[in-house]
Short mmCIF file of C-alpha atoms and ligand atoms in Angstrom, two decimals:
data_model
loop_
_atom_site.label_atom_id
_atom_site.label_comp_id
_atom_site.label_asym_id
_atom_site.label_seq_id
_atom_site.Cartn_x
_atom_site.Cartn_y
_atom_site.Cartn_z
CA MET V 26 -24.85 6.55 -25.24
CA GLN V 27 -24.25 4.41 -22.09
CA LEU V 28 -20.76 4.41 -21.06
CA SER V 29 -19.13 1.86 -18.95
CA ARG V 30 -17.20 2.48 -15.77
CA PHE V 31 -13.88 1.61 -17.90
CA GLN V 32 -14.93 4.12 -20.86
CA ILE V 33 -15.49 6.95 -18.54
CA ARG V 34 -12.09 6.16 -16.93
CA ARG V 35 -10.18 6.26 -20.10
CA GLN V 36 -11.96 9.26 -21.11
CA PHE V 37 -10.65 10.80 -17.92
CA MET V 38 -7.16 9.60 -18.24
CA ALA V 39 -7.16 10.88 -22.30
CA ASP V 40 -8.83 14.44 -22.04
CA THR V 41 -8.54 15.88 -18.55
CA VAL V 42 -6.07 18.95 -18.19
CA LEU V 43 -4.98 18.92 -14.53
CA CYS V 44 -2.34 21.32 -13.49
CA ALA V 45 -0.45 20.08 -10.66
CA ASN V 46 2.68 18.48 -12.34
CA SER V 47 4.47 21.23 -13.83
CA GLN V 48 8.31 20.54 -12.65
CA VAL V 49 7.46 16.68 -12.45
CA ARG V 50 9.81 15.65 -15.03
CA LYS V 51 10.69 11.86 -14.42
CA ILE V 52 7.06 10.42 -13.59
CA MET V 53 4.83 12.28 -15.58
CA ASN V 54 2.39 10.05 -17.87
CA SER V 55 2.87 10.60 -21.24
CA ASN V 56 0.75 7.65 -22.88
CA PHE V 57 -2.20 7.62 -20.60
CA LYS V 58 -1.99 4.22 -19.38
CA VAL V 59 -1.33 2.73 -16.32
CA ARG V 60 2.18 0.48 -16.47
CA GLU V 61 2.39 -2.64 -14.64
CA ILE V 62 4.54 -3.57 -11.92
CA ASP V 63 5.69 -7.40 -12.19
CA ILE V 64 6.65 -8.96 -8.81
CA ASP V 65 6.85 -12.48 -9.57
CA GLY V 66 4.46 -13.09 -11.92
CA ILE V 67 2.05 -10.59 -10.01
CA LYS V 68 1.42 -7.52 -12.04
CA ILE V 69 0.11 -4.59 -9.95
CA GLY V 70 -1.74 -2.25 -12.04
CA GLY V 71 -2.63 -5.09 -14.72
CA LYS V 72 -6.15 -5.88 -14.88
CA ASN V 73 -6.74 -7.71 -11.53
CA ALA V 74 -7.04 -5.61 -8.33
CA ILE V 75 -4.09 -7.08 -5.93
CA ILE V 76 -4.89 -7.85 -2.62
CA ILE V 77 -1.94 -7.53 0.03
CA ALA V 78 -3.31 -8.67 3.63
CA GLY V 79 -1.55 -9.30 6.83
CA PRO V 80 -1.33 -8.02 10.36
CA CYS V 81 -0.33 -4.36 11.25
CA SER V 82 2.74 -6.28 12.92
CA VAL V 83 4.52 -9.74 12.70
CA GLU V 84 4.01 -10.66 16.25
CA SER V 85 5.55 -14.23 16.20
CA GLN V 86 6.40 -17.10 13.81
CA ASP V 87 3.11 -18.91 14.42
CA GLN V 88 0.99 -15.71 14.15
CA ILE V 89 2.46 -14.71 10.77
CA ILE V 90 2.26 -18.53 9.36
CA GLN V 91 -1.17 -18.98 10.37
CA ILE V 92 -2.39 -15.54 9.24
CA ALA V 93 -0.48 -16.19 5.91
CA LYS V 94 -1.80 -19.51 5.28
CA ALA V 95 -5.58 -18.35 5.91
CA ALA V 96 -4.91 -14.96 3.96
CA LYS V 97 -3.98 -17.17 1.03
CA ALA V 98 -7.00 -19.41 1.19
CA ALA V 99 -9.26 -16.24 1.36
CA GLY V 100 -7.87 -14.73 -1.57
CA ALA V 101 -4.77 -12.66 -0.77
CA ASN V 102 -2.19 -12.22 -3.53
CA MET V 103 0.75 -10.99 -1.28
CA LEU V 104 1.36 -10.83 2.67
CA ARG V 105 1.67 -7.56 4.51
CA GLY V 106 3.29 -7.66 8.30
CA GLY V 107 5.61 -4.47 9.94
CA ILE V 108 8.54 -5.60 11.71
CA PHE V 109 9.63 -1.87 12.17
CA LYS V 110 6.65 0.00 13.22
CA PRO V 111 6.67 3.80 13.35
CA ARG V 112 4.85 4.24 16.64
CA THR V 113 3.62 7.50 17.60
CA ASN V 114 4.23 6.21 21.73
CA PRO V 115 7.68 5.02 21.80
CA ASN V 116 6.17 2.97 24.58
CA ASP V 117 4.16 1.21 22.33
CA PHE V 118 5.66 -1.95 20.66
CA GLN V 119 8.06 -1.30 18.10
CA GLY V 120 7.98 -4.07 16.07
CA LEU V 121 10.13 -7.65 16.06
CA GLY V 122 12.61 -6.00 14.04
CA ILE V 123 14.93 -8.18 12.00
CA LYS V 124 13.99 -11.36 13.57
CA GLY V 125 10.50 -10.75 12.11
CA LEU V 126 11.95 -10.89 8.64
CA GLU V 127 12.80 -14.53 9.47
CA TYR V 128 9.41 -15.29 10.48
CA LEU V 129 7.96 -13.43 7.49
CA LEU V 130 10.35 -15.53 5.25
CA GLU V 131 9.25 -18.90 6.63
CA ALA V 132 5.53 -17.78 6.10
CA LYS V 133 6.77 -16.99 2.63
CA ARG V 134 8.56 -20.41 2.10
CA GLN V 135 5.21 -22.36 3.50
CA THR V 136 2.53 -20.56 1.49
CA GLY V 137 4.39 -18.82 -1.49
CA LEU V 138 3.00 -15.43 -1.11
CA PRO V 139 5.39 -12.24 -1.53
CA ILE V 140 5.96 -9.97 1.19
CA VAL V 141 5.73 -6.55 1.62
CA THR V 142 7.10 -4.73 4.98
CA GLU V 143 8.24 -1.30 5.87
CA LEU V 144 11.72 -0.23 5.98
CA MET V 145 12.10 2.72 8.27
CA ASP V 146 15.91 3.08 8.23
CA THR V 147 19.06 2.50 5.30
CA GLN V 148 20.86 0.31 8.20
CA HIS V 149 18.60 -2.45 7.22
CA LEU V 150 18.12 -1.91 3.41
CA ASP V 151 20.59 -4.76 2.43
CA ALA V 152 18.52 -7.04 4.22
CA PHE V 153 15.32 -5.76 2.19
CA ILE V 154 16.93 -5.63 -0.98
CA LYS V 155 17.77 -9.36 -0.42
CA HIS V 156 14.46 -10.89 1.02
CA VAL V 157 11.61 -8.24 0.94
CA ASP V 158 9.50 -8.24 -2.53
CA ILE V 159 8.05 -4.92 -1.70
CA ILE V 160 9.73 -2.44 0.23
CA GLN V 161 6.97 -0.13 1.99
CA ILE V 162 8.26 3.70 2.69
CA GLY V 163 5.61 4.27 5.40
CA SER V 164 3.30 7.69 5.75
CA ARG V 165 5.85 9.35 8.26
CA ASN V 166 8.71 8.87 5.91
CA MET V 167 7.03 9.90 2.74
CA TYR V 168 9.39 13.12 3.35
CA ASN V 169 12.23 11.36 4.11
CA TYR V 170 14.34 12.44 1.11
CA SER V 171 17.43 10.66 2.01
CA LEU V 172 15.59 7.32 2.64
CA LEU V 173 13.73 8.02 -0.74
CA LYS V 174 16.67 8.37 -2.42
CA ALA V 175 18.39 5.06 -0.77
CA VAL V 176 15.47 3.20 -2.25
CA GLY V 177 15.53 4.82 -5.68
CA GLU V 178 19.26 3.33 -5.96
CA THR V 179 17.59 -0.18 -5.62
CA LYS V 180 15.78 -1.99 -8.42
CA LYS V 181 13.10 -2.96 -6.01
CA PRO V 182 9.24 -2.60 -6.08
CA ILE V 183 8.61 0.45 -3.81
CA LEU V 184 5.34 0.70 -1.91
CA LEU V 185 5.16 4.76 -1.20
CA LYS V 186 2.30 5.52 1.08
CA ARG V 187 1.07 9.06 1.07
CA GLY V 188 2.60 11.40 3.97
CA PHE V 189 -0.75 11.93 6.42
CA SER V 190 -0.43 15.57 5.57
CA ALA V 191 0.67 15.16 2.04
CA THR V 192 -0.75 16.89 -0.98
CA ILE V 193 -1.17 15.03 -4.33
CA ARG V 194 1.73 17.04 -5.38
CA GLU V 195 4.14 16.52 -2.36
CA TRP V 196 3.14 12.75 -2.90
CA ILE V 197 3.82 12.90 -6.48
CA LEU V 198 7.46 14.88 -5.91
CA ALA V 199 8.30 12.19 -3.41
CA ALA V 200 7.82 9.72 -6.18
CA GLU V 201 9.99 11.80 -8.09
CA HIS V 202 12.76 11.37 -6.08
CA ILE V 203 12.77 7.59 -6.13
CA ALA V 204 12.32 7.81 -10.14
CA LYS V 205 15.31 10.08 -10.20
CA ALA V 206 17.88 8.13 -8.22
CA GLY V 207 16.98 5.38 -11.02
CA ASN V 208 14.10 3.01 -9.71
CA GLU V 209 10.77 3.25 -11.41
CA ASN V 210 9.25 0.52 -9.99
CA ILE V 211 6.82 2.47 -7.64
CA ILE V 212 3.50 1.65 -6.38
CA PHE V 213 1.52 4.52 -4.85
CA CYS V 214 -0.63 3.70 -1.89
CA GLU V 215 -3.80 6.17 -0.58
CA ARG V 216 -3.85 5.20 3.47
CA GLY V 217 -5.99 8.51 4.29
CA ILE V 218 -5.21 12.12 5.08
CA ARG V 219 -5.48 13.90 8.43
CA THR V 220 -8.18 16.53 8.53
CA PHE V 221 -10.78 18.11 10.60
CA GLU V 222 -12.82 15.16 10.65
CA GLU V 223 -12.97 13.02 13.87
CA TYR V 224 -15.46 9.94 12.93
CA THR V 225 -12.86 8.24 11.39
CA ARG V 226 -8.82 7.78 11.99
CA ASN V 227 -8.09 9.65 8.70
CA THR V 228 -9.96 10.47 5.62
CA LEU V 229 -9.57 8.58 2.58
CA ASP V 230 -9.01 10.32 -0.23
CA LEU V 231 -10.23 8.21 -3.08
CA THR V 232 -10.02 11.31 -5.54
CA ALA V 233 -6.17 10.63 -5.38
CA VAL V 234 -6.80 7.23 -7.62
CA PRO V 235 -7.69 8.34 -10.74
CA ILE V 236 -5.35 11.65 -10.36
CA ILE V 237 -2.23 9.46 -9.79
CA GLN V 238 -3.02 7.26 -12.50
CA LYS V 239 -3.67 10.46 -15.00
CA GLU V 240 -0.63 12.22 -13.58
CA THR V 241 2.07 9.46 -13.21
CA GLY V 242 0.68 6.62 -15.06
CA TYR V 243 1.85 4.59 -12.15
CA PRO V 244 -0.21 2.11 -9.98
CA ILE V 245 -1.96 2.97 -6.85
CA ILE V 246 -3.70 0.77 -4.27
CA VAL V 247 -5.89 1.78 -1.72
CA ASP V 248 -5.15 0.86 2.31
CA PRO V 249 -9.16 0.88 3.83
CA SER V 250 -7.60 0.18 7.29
CA HIS V 251 -5.22 3.32 7.97
CA GLY V 252 -7.57 5.07 5.95
CA THR V 253 -10.65 4.52 8.19
CA GLY V 254 -9.22 3.01 11.51
CA ILE V 255 -12.56 1.25 11.62
CA ARG V 256 -12.89 -2.55 11.26
CA ALA V 257 -16.60 -2.06 10.10
CA LEU V 258 -15.70 0.35 7.27
CA VAL V 259 -12.84 -1.58 5.64
CA GLY V 260 -15.23 -3.89 3.31
CA ILE V 261 -17.37 -0.70 2.27
CA MET V 262 -14.30 1.57 1.27
CA SER V 263 -12.27 -1.63 -0.15
CA GLU V 264 -15.38 -1.61 -2.73
CA ALA V 265 -15.46 2.04 -3.19
CA ALA V 266 -11.75 2.16 -3.92
CA ILE V 267 -11.74 -0.77 -6.45
CA ALA V 268 -14.66 0.84 -8.36
CA CYS V 269 -12.80 4.36 -8.52
CA GLY V 270 -9.93 2.34 -10.34
CA ALA V 271 -7.43 1.54 -7.63
CA ASN V 272 -5.18 -1.36 -8.91
CA GLY V 273 -5.28 -3.16 -5.20
CA LEU V 274 -5.61 -3.12 -1.50
CA LEU V 275 -3.30 -3.25 1.48
CA ILE V 276 -5.60 -4.47 4.21
CA GLU V 277 -4.77 -5.10 7.77
CA ALA V 278 -6.14 -9.04 8.75
CA HIS V 279 -5.58 -11.06 11.17
CA THR V 280 -6.64 -14.32 12.53
CA HIS V 281 -7.69 -13.02 15.93
CA PRO V 282 -8.14 -9.25 15.29
CA GLU V 283 -8.99 -8.40 18.94
CA GLN V 284 -5.72 -9.86 19.59
CA SER V 285 -3.60 -7.82 17.44
CA ILE V 286 -0.75 -6.27 19.38
CA SER V 287 -1.38 -3.01 16.99
CA ASP V 288 -4.00 -1.10 15.29
CA LYS V 289 -6.75 -3.89 16.55
CA ASP V 290 -9.74 -1.61 15.86
CA GLN V 291 -9.15 -1.46 12.30
CA THR V 292 -8.12 -5.07 11.49
CA ILE V 293 -10.51 -7.31 10.28
CA ASP V 294 -11.00 -11.03 10.53
CA ILE V 295 -9.74 -13.72 7.81
CA GLY V 296 -13.63 -14.38 7.01
CA GLU V 297 -14.17 -10.89 6.36
CA LEU V 298 -11.02 -10.68 3.97
CA GLU V 299 -12.79 -13.65 2.28
CA GLN V 300 -15.87 -11.57 1.55
CA ILE V 301 -14.00 -8.86 0.22
CA THR V 302 -11.92 -10.67 -2.14
CA LYS V 303 -14.93 -12.19 -3.76
CA ARG V 304 -16.74 -8.86 -3.79
CA ILE V 305 -14.01 -7.09 -5.43
CA ALA V 306 -13.87 -10.09 -7.92
CA LEU V 307 -17.45 -9.33 -9.27
CA LEU V 308 -16.47 -5.36 -9.78
CA LYS V 309 -13.71 -6.66 -12.66
C1 LIG A 408 1.25 0.43 8.01
O1 LIG A 408 1.09 -0.12 7.15
O2 LIG A 408 1.38 -0.23 9.08
C2 LIG A 408 1.47 1.77 8.65
C3 LIG A 408 2.26 2.06 9.52
O3 LIG A 408 1.11 2.79 7.66
P1 LIG A 408 1.08 4.16 7.67
O4 LIG A 408 2.53 4.58 7.30
O5 LIG A 408 0.21 4.57 6.31
O6 LIG A 408 0.43 4.94 8.92
MN1 LIG A 409 -1.07 -0.49 11.14
#
């Protein structure tokens, strides 16, 4: 008998015994299903893959509004854009800060797209609780337990990126910190890990997708932009992510990728974003 992709995944969820979940109390999956996280009626973990797209950084009000409109027309469901940027080099652009939040809100007002942006410091938590739809915890902060606890004490959906050197177990335990503090609105995001490989910026670990779903029952989306660092690979890896069951994608897209202030080499244009949303729809 020929099994479908969905049947094979269901079998994996129900029958496979993995061994890394001992000591994880709060977020162990007990019913072999992925739960839905609802953001204004958009369900992450439901039957449709959710596309979150936008620039690496919010650069100006015009830039983010223009991208939001174009991304929406291309099929994106939510808008991303960093306002606090965790840059390796402190001399690089650090983001527009809280001013950028005003620009994101204006883009949301004009398009209706919910906004996703990274929180780096608890001093901005109140503003994020009030205005942001999904709070992103970046790769560099996955081990920042006081930040995890602080967002755990809210009810906001949290996009928890994988630390670039984190094992899946450490990542699950980071989510456990959030859940233990009281917040079970968690979405995992695989964004690639650091390995010996040099062709790509990171090694995109798609095995994390079924493993996280099975072990935790929380949804997981994939970031093929940071996961590859290479614009031409974003579409290919987007399809691969959805094919292995990811609940959505986080994609860096810009109306003028070459002018991106940060991460331009991995940023796709809006035409490519539209191609991806169309190809993803065929994978349903
Ligand atoms: C980002 O999404 O803009 C980002 C900085 O990602 P990461 O934390 O995965 O490096
Ligand atoms: Mn980026």
